XYZ file of C-alpha atoms in Angstrom:
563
model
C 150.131 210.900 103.865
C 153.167 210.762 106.171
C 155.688 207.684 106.283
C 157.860 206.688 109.189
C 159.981 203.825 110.166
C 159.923 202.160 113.472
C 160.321 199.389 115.589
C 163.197 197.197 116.967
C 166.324 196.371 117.001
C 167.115 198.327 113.692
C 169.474 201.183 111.624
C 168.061 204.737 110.999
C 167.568 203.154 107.278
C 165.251 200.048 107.997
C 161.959 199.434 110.027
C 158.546 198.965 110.233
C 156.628 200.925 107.808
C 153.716 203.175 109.655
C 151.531 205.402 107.384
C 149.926 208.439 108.717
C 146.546 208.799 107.223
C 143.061 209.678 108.375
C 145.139 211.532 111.343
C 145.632 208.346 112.926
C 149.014 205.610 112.955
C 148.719 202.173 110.776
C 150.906 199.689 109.039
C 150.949 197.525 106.477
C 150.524 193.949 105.821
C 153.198 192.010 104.010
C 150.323 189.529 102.073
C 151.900 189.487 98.435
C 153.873 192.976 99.805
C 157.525 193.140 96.751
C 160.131 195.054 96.497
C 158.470 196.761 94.131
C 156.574 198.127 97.049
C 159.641 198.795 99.177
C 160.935 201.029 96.596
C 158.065 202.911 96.541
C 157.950 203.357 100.787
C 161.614 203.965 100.627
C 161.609 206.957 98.515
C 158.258 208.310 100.860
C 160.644 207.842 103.704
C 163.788 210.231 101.822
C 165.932 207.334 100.572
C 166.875 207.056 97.006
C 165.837 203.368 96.978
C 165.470 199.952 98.744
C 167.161 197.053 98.899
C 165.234 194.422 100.811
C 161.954 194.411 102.493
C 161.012 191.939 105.462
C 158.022 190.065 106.802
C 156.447 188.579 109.887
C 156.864 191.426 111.747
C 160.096 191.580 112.036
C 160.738 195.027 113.940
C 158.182 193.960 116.554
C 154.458 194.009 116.519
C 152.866 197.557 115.096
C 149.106 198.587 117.275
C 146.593 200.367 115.800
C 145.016 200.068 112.502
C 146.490 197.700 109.629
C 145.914 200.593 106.602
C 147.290 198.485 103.313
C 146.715 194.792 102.701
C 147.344 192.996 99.214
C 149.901 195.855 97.664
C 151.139 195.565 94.649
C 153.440 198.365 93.239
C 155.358 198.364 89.720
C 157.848 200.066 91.474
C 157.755 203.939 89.632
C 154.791 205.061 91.406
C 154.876 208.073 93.343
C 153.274 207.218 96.070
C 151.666 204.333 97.608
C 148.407 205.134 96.906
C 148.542 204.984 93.079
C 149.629 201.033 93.823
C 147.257 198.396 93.758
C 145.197 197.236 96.998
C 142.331 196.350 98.764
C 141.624 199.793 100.206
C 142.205 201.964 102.872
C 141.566 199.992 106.308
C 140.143 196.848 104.520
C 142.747 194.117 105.966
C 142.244 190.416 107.327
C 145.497 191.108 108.724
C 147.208 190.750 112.079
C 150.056 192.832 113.481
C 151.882 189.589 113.027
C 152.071 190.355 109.823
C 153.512 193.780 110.438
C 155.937 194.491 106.596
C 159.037 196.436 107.088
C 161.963 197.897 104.522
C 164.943 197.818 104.347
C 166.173 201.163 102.464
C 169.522 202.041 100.500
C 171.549 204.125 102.802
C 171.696 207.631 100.816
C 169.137 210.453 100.661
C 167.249 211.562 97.980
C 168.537 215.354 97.447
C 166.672 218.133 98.747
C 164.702 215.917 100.380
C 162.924 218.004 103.102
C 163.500 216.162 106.904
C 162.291 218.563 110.356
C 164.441 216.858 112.163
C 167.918 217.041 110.357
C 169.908 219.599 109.521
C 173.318 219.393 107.317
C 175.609 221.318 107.307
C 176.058 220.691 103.204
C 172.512 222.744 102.954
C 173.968 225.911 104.077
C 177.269 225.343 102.451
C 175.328 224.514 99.113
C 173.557 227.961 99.578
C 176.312 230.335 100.753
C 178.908 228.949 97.478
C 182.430 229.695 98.437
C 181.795 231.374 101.884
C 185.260 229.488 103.978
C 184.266 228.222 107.521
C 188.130 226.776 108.436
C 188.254 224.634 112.004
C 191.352 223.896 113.747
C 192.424 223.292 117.287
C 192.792 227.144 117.799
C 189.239 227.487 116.900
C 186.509 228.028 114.422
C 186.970 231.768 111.774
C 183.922 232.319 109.678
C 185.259 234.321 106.838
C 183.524 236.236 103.717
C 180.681 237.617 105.765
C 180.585 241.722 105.707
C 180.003 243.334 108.898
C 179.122 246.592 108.716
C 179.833 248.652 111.975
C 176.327 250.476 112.910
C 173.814 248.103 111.186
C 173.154 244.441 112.416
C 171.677 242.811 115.858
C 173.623 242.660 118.628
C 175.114 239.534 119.447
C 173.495 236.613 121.586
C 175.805 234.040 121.610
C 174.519 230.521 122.192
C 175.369 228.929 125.486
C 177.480 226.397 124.362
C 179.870 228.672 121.497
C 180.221 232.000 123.010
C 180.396 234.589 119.683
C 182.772 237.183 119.573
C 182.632 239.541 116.289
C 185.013 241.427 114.695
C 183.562 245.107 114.218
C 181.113 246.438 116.132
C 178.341 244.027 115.962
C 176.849 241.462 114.190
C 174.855 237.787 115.249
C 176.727 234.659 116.186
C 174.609 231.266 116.385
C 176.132 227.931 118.290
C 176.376 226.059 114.982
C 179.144 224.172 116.400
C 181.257 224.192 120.002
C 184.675 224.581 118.248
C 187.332 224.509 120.200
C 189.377 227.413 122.427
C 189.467 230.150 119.555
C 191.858 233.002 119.574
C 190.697 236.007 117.353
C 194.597 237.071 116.617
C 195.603 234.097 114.080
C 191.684 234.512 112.719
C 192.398 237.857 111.859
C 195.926 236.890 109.973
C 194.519 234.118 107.999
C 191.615 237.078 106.723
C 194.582 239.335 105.825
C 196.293 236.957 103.897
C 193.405 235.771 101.758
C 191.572 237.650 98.846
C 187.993 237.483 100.443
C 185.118 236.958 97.573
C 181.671 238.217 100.396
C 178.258 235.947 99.449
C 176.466 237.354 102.315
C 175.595 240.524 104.206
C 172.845 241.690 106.790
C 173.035 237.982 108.819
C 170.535 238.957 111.208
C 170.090 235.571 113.768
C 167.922 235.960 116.975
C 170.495 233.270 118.560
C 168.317 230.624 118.969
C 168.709 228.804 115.500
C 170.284 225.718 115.690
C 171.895 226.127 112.273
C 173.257 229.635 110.134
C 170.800 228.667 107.387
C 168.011 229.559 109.802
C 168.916 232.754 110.254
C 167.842 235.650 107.701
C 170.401 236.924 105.113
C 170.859 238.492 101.573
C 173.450 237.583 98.826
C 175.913 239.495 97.509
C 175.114 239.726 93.401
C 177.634 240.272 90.852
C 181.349 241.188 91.404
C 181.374 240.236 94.960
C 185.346 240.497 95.819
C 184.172 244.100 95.654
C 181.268 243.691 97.738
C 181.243 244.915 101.490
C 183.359 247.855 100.849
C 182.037 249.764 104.756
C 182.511 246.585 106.962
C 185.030 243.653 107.111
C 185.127 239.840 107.891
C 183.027 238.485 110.199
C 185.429 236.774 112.730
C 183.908 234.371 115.552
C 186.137 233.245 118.327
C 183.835 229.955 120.577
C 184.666 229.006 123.825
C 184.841 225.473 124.663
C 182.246 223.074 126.448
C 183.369 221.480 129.472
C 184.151 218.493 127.810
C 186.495 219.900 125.463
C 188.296 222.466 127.764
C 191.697 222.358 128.149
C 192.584 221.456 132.260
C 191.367 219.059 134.477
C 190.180 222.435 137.321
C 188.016 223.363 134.616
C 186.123 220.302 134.608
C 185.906 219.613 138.350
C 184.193 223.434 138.606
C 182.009 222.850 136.036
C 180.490 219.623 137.531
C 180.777 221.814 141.015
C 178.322 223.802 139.021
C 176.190 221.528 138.008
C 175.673 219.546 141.284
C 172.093 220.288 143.050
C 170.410 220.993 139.317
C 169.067 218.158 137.729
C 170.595 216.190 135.580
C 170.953 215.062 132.461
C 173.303 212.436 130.161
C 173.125 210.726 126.689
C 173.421 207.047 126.637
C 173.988 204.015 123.758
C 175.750 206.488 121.266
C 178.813 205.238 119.533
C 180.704 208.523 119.671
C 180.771 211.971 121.239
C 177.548 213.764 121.277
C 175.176 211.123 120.598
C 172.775 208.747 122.580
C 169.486 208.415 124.242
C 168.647 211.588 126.274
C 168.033 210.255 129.747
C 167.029 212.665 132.732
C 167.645 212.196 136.438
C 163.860 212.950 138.104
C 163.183 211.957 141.784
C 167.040 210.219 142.164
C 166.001 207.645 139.458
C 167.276 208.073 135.574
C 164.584 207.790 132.697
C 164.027 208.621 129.253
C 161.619 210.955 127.225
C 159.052 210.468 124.816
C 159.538 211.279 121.081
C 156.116 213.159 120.809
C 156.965 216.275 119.353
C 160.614 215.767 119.289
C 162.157 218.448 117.494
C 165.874 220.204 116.776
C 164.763 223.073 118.928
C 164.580 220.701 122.075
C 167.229 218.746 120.823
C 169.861 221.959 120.255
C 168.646 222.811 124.101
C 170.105 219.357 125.322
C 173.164 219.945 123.543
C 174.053 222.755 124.396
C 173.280 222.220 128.189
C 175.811 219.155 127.927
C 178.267 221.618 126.542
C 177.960 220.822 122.919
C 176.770 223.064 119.975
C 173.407 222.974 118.390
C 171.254 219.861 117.083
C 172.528 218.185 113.727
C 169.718 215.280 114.762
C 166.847 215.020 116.515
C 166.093 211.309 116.525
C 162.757 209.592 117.343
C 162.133 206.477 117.313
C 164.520 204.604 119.943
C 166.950 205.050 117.058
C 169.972 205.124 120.177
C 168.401 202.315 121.847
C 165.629 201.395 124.184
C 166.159 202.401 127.871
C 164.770 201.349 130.823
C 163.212 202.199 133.989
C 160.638 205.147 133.899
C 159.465 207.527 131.408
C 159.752 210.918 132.468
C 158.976 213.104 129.898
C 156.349 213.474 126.940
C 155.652 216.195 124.579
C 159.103 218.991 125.238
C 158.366 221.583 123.516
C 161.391 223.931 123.916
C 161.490 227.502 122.780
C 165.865 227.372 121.942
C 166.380 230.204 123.971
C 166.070 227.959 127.384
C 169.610 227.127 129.377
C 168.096 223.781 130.893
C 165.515 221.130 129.286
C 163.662 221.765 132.541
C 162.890 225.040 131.561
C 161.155 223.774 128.639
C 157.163 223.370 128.531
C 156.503 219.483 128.745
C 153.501 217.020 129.495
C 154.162 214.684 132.963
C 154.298 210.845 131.304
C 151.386 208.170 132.032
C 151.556 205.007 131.184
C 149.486 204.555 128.187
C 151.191 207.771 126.407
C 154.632 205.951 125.290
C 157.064 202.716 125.616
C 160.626 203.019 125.392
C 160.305 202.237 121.395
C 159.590 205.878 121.683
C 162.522 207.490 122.742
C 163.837 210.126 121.946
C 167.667 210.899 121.353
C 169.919 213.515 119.611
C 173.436 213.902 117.398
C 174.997 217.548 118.815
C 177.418 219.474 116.995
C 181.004 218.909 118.408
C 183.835 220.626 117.660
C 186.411 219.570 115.072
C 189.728 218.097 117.603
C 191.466 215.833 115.064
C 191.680 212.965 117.059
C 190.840 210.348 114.072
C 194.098 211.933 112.807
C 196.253 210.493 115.494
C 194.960 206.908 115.002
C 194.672 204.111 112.513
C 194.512 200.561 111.791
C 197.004 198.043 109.811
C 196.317 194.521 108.700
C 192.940 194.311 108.946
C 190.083 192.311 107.178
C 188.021 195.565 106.962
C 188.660 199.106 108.029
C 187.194 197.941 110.667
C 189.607 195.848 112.771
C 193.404 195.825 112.715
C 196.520 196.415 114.892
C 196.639 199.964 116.587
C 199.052 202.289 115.044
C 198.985 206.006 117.052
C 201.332 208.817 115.719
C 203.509 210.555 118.527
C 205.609 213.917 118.195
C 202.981 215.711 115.845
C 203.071 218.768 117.424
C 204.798 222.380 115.268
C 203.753 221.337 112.243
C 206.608 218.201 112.446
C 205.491 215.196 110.731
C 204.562 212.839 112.922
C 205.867 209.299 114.052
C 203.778 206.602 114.065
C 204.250 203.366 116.284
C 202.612 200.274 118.024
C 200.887 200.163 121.275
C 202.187 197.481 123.818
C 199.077 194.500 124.542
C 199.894 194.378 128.012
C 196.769 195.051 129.947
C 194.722 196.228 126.658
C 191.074 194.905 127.307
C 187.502 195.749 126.138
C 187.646 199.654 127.880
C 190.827 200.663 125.698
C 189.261 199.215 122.703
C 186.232 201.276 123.161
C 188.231 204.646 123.175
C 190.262 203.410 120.040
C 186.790 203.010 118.741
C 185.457 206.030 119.127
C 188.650 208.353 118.520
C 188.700 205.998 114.946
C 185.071 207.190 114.489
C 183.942 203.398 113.614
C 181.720 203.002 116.823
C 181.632 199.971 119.676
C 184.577 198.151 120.574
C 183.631 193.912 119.675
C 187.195 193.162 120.816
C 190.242 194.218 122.387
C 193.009 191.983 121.204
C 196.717 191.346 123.017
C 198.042 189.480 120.302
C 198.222 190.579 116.670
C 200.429 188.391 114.899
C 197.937 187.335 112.487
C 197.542 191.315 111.043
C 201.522 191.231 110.425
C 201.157 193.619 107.297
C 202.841 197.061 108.131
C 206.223 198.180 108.357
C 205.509 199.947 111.865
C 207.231 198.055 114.376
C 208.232 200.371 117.093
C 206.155 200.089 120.914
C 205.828 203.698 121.387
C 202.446 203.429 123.707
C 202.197 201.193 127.002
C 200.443 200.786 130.264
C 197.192 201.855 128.410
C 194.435 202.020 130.971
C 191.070 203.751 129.950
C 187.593 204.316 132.020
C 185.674 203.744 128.233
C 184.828 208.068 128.345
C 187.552 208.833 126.622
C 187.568 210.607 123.207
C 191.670 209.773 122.314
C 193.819 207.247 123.705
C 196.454 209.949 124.770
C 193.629 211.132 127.320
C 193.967 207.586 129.238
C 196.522 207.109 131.798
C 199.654 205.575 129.940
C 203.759 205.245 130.664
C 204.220 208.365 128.399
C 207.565 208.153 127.439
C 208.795 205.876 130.227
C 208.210 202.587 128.303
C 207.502 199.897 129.903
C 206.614 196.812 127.595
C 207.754 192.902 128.927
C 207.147 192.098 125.120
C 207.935 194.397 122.419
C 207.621 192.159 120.056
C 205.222 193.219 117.083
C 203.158 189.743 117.710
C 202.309 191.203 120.907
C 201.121 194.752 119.934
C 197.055 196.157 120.758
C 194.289 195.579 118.495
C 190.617 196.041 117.816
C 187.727 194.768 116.586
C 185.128 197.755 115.890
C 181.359 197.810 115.239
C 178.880 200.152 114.211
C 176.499 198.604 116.239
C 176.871 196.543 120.110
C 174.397 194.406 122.123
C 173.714 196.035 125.754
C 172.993 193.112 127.954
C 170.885 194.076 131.372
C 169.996 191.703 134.112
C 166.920 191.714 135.652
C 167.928 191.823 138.881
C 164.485 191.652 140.976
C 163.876 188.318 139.737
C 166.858 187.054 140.767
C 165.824 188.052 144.273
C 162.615 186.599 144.354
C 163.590 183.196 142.872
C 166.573 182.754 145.156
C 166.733 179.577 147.257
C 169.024 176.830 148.517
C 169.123 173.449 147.451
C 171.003 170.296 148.590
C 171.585 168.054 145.875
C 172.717 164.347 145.452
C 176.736 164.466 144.359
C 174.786 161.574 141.772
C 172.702 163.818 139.828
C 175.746 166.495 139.488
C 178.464 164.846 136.950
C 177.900 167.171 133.873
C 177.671 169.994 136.461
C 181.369 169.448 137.547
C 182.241 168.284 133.888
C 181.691 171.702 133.018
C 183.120 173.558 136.227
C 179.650 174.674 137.240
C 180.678 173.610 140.710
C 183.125 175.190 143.291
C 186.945 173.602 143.240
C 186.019 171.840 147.042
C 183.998 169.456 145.093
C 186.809 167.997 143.375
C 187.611 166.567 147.437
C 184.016 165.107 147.967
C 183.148 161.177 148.157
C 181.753 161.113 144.390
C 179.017 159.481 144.510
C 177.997 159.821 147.468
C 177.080 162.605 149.511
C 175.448 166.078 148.368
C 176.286 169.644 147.464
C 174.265 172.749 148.963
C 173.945 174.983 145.809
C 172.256 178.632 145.537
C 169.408 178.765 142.800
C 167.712 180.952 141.067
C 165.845 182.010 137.907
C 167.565 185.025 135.692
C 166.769 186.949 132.549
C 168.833 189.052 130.384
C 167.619 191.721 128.006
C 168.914 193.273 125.581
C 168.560 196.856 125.283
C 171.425 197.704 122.505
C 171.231 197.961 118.384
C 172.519 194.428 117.701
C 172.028 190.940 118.575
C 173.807 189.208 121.267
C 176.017 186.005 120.066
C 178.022 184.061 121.769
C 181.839 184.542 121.180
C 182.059 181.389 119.319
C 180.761 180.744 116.086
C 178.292 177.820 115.600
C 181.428 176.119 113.190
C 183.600 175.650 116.386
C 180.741 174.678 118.725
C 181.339 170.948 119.806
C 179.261 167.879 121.176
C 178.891 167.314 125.012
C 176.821 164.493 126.776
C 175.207 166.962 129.221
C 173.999 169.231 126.445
């Protein structure tokens, strides 16, 4: 049996439960379905338990067969199948009746997923081994490199390796940032190195150092590695995180006439829907046979390290428009996903509930550091506090940022650089989060594009304030969110429903009660005469990972004649 969760909108922890048996795609009915049984499918699906369960088909309609009807699980089974229930395919179900969980947020250990990787597994295995990150890049310390034995290196794409000694392997576990190999080599001299492992032997292509084939030091191991040294890796940066604006504009220089390829509907850096530009039109690929191979191939040709995610699923989102890809089945050595064996889409082989979407490695910067919030609720809102003058190792100031001109774009980099996702808000006024004994403007003129990964990478005053009010009342906030709606218009049918109507001035009062009508009709011979409006039908979908409410809660709605 195989488990997975799907459907939509919903987290990486809650779904509709499919079962895998007979080689074929089913789910399960919700008649007389307990938490008892959501325990159970929770702990199939690598969580340690559940903690609701829903009905009705909540995450959207399931197709195929209905497997399990009439389940009834103590709870402690091991699997489904030792529960109670009317048998395998015998249902008087519909997929109305789809049942989904709702599972407790933390993993089972060990628990074995193809498509993540942790970094915790290889640190559990290697003990003590020291992998330090800074801003000057990424040393990887207590492995012995022995000149004369070993592979040669090939460096990933995205974090170039370069060894200490004579050779050795370097994987792109992560894109740190610009390394230089002098300081590396210091910090190894000053510490008393204990070696775990020798003979790292990695073909490149391994999207994590675990993958690659080793052996472990036994025994007294400070005295271990006694013909080699350190291993020492210096990465270069992706073009995102390189230092210069000429370095950017001749990497996109670089990449204009190939095709092209973006992540959308992640939160932060590194993360979204992979969408691919085929034929001048944008589209998304299927999750058949989505795997961290293809995935570390995508991140890596975005400038990122390797995979830490391959998600399936729509688990970034549903896009729109075409299909382009099914069934990529990359090899990890390839510089492009075009290079990578895949099936042309038709359109029976997927919907967009199917696709696919990575997390990439991405190099340790620090921002989050720079950043925090006062006066908040939950760590989740608050007034914006940013720390200035951090650099030599002084101890940084920290200060306001002025609300003039702080909207909904300069909320989402705040967002992102404080790691807590989507901007909600982006608040002027913060006299109501009055808690903190910051009170110095030390930010203004904030103006973002939303791309951002710190605030300090927006165009701002810098240290030519320029704040009308500096009073603390008037300083930036945000409202954060680990999840945001993404509204999309359906813009053909507002074309074809398009037409022009003159109406009776008469049959328009709660139309210009609400300011529905232009300011000119505040001048017309009410009620007589007409107004020639513009009509049409619309729809709006919602393609993001949480439902769309109005601003307003339903408490402060009020009562209006025309409604």
């Amino acid at each position: 049996l195989k488990f997975r969760l799907a459907g939509y909108p919903r987290k990486h922890n809650e779904g509709r439960v499919e079962v895998f048996y007979n080689d074929e795609w089913g789910t399960i009915c919700d008649d007389d379905f307990t938490l008892g049984n959501a325990h159970v499918l929770c702990r199939h699906l690598g969580f340690v338990a559940a903690t609701g369960w829903a009905h009705s088909a909540k995450y959207g309609k399931g197709v195929g067969r209905i497997w399990l009807d009439n389940v009834n699980c103590a709870g402690g089974e091991k699997s489904i199948g030792d529960c109670k229930h009317r048998g395998w395919g015998n249902s008087d179900c519909s997929h109305e009746e789809d049942a989904g969980v709702i599972c407790k947020d933390e993993r089972i250990p060990g628990f074995k997923d193809s498509n993540v990787i942790e970094v915790r597994k290889l640190l559990a295995r290697v003990g003590s081994t020291r992998i330090p990150q800074s801003n000057l890049g990424g040393c990887l310390v207590a492995l012995c490199v022995t000149p004369g034995t070993g592979k040669g290196a090939r460096p990933a794409s995205a974090a170039t390796g370069r060894v200490a000694g004579d050779t050795s392997t370097a994987t792109g576990l992560a894109a740190h940032g610009s390394g230089l190999l002098s300081p590396c080599r210091l910090f190894t001299e000053r510490q008393q190195l204990n070696y775990r492992l020798h003979s790292v032997s990695c073909s490149g292509t391994e999207v994590h150092l675990s993958m690659c084939t080793f052996e472990f030091y036994r025994g007294n191991a400070s005295a271990a590695c006694r013909a080699g040294m350190p291993a020492v890796v210096s990465c270069l940066p992706g073009p995102l995180f390189a230092a210069g604006s000429a370095h950017k504009k001749k990497q996109r220089q670089q990449q204009q006439g190939q095709p092209r390829i973006r992540l959308k509907g992640g939160a932060k850096v590194g993360e979204g829907r992979v969408e691919v530009l085929k034929s001048s039109e944008w589209g998304t690929i299927c999750d058949d046979r989505w795997n961290l191979l293809s995935a570390s191939v995508v991140c890596r040709e975005l400038g990122f390290g390797s995979a830490k995610e391959a998600l399936t699923g729509a688990r970034m989102g549903q896009g729109t428009g075409p299909i382009h890809l099914n069934e990529v089945q990359c090899q990890g050595t390839e510089k492009s996903l075009w290079s990578c064996p895949f099936r042309n889409i038709t359109q029976e082989d997927c919907k967009h509930t199917e696709d696919a979407a990575v997390r990439c490695n991405i190099p340790y910067m620090g921002f989050e550091n720079l950043i925090r919030l006062s006066g908040g609720r939950s760590r989740f809102e608050g007034r914006v506090e940013v720390a200035v003058g951090a650099g030599d190792g002084d101890q940084p100031r920290w200060g306001l940022v002025c609300g003039e001109g702080w909207g909904t774009l300069e909320a989402m980099v705040a967002c992102r650089q404080l790691g807590l996702g989507f901007a909600n808000h982006g608040l002027q006024e913060t006299w109501y989060w009055d808690t903190s004994n910051v009170t110095d403007m030390v930010m203004s003129g904030v103006k973002c594009a939303g791309h951002e990964m710190s605030l300090s990478h927006c165009q701002h005053h810098g240290a030519s304030l320029s704040c009308r009010n500096t009073g603390t009342r008037f300083a930036a906030g945000v409202i954060c969110s680990e999840t945001a709606s993404d509204l999309l218009l359906h813009a053909p049918l507002v074309q074809e429903t398009a037409y022009i109507e003159d109406r009776p001035l008469h049959m328009l009062y709660c139309a210009a009660e609400e300011n529905c009508l232009s300011s000119s009709a505040r001048l017309a011979n009410w009620p007589y005469g007409h107004r020639r409006l513009l009509r049409f039908s619309s729809q709006i979908h919602n393609y993001g990972r949480a439902d769309f409410r109005p601003k307003a809660g339903r408490h402060s709605w009020v009562w209006h004649e025309c409604h």
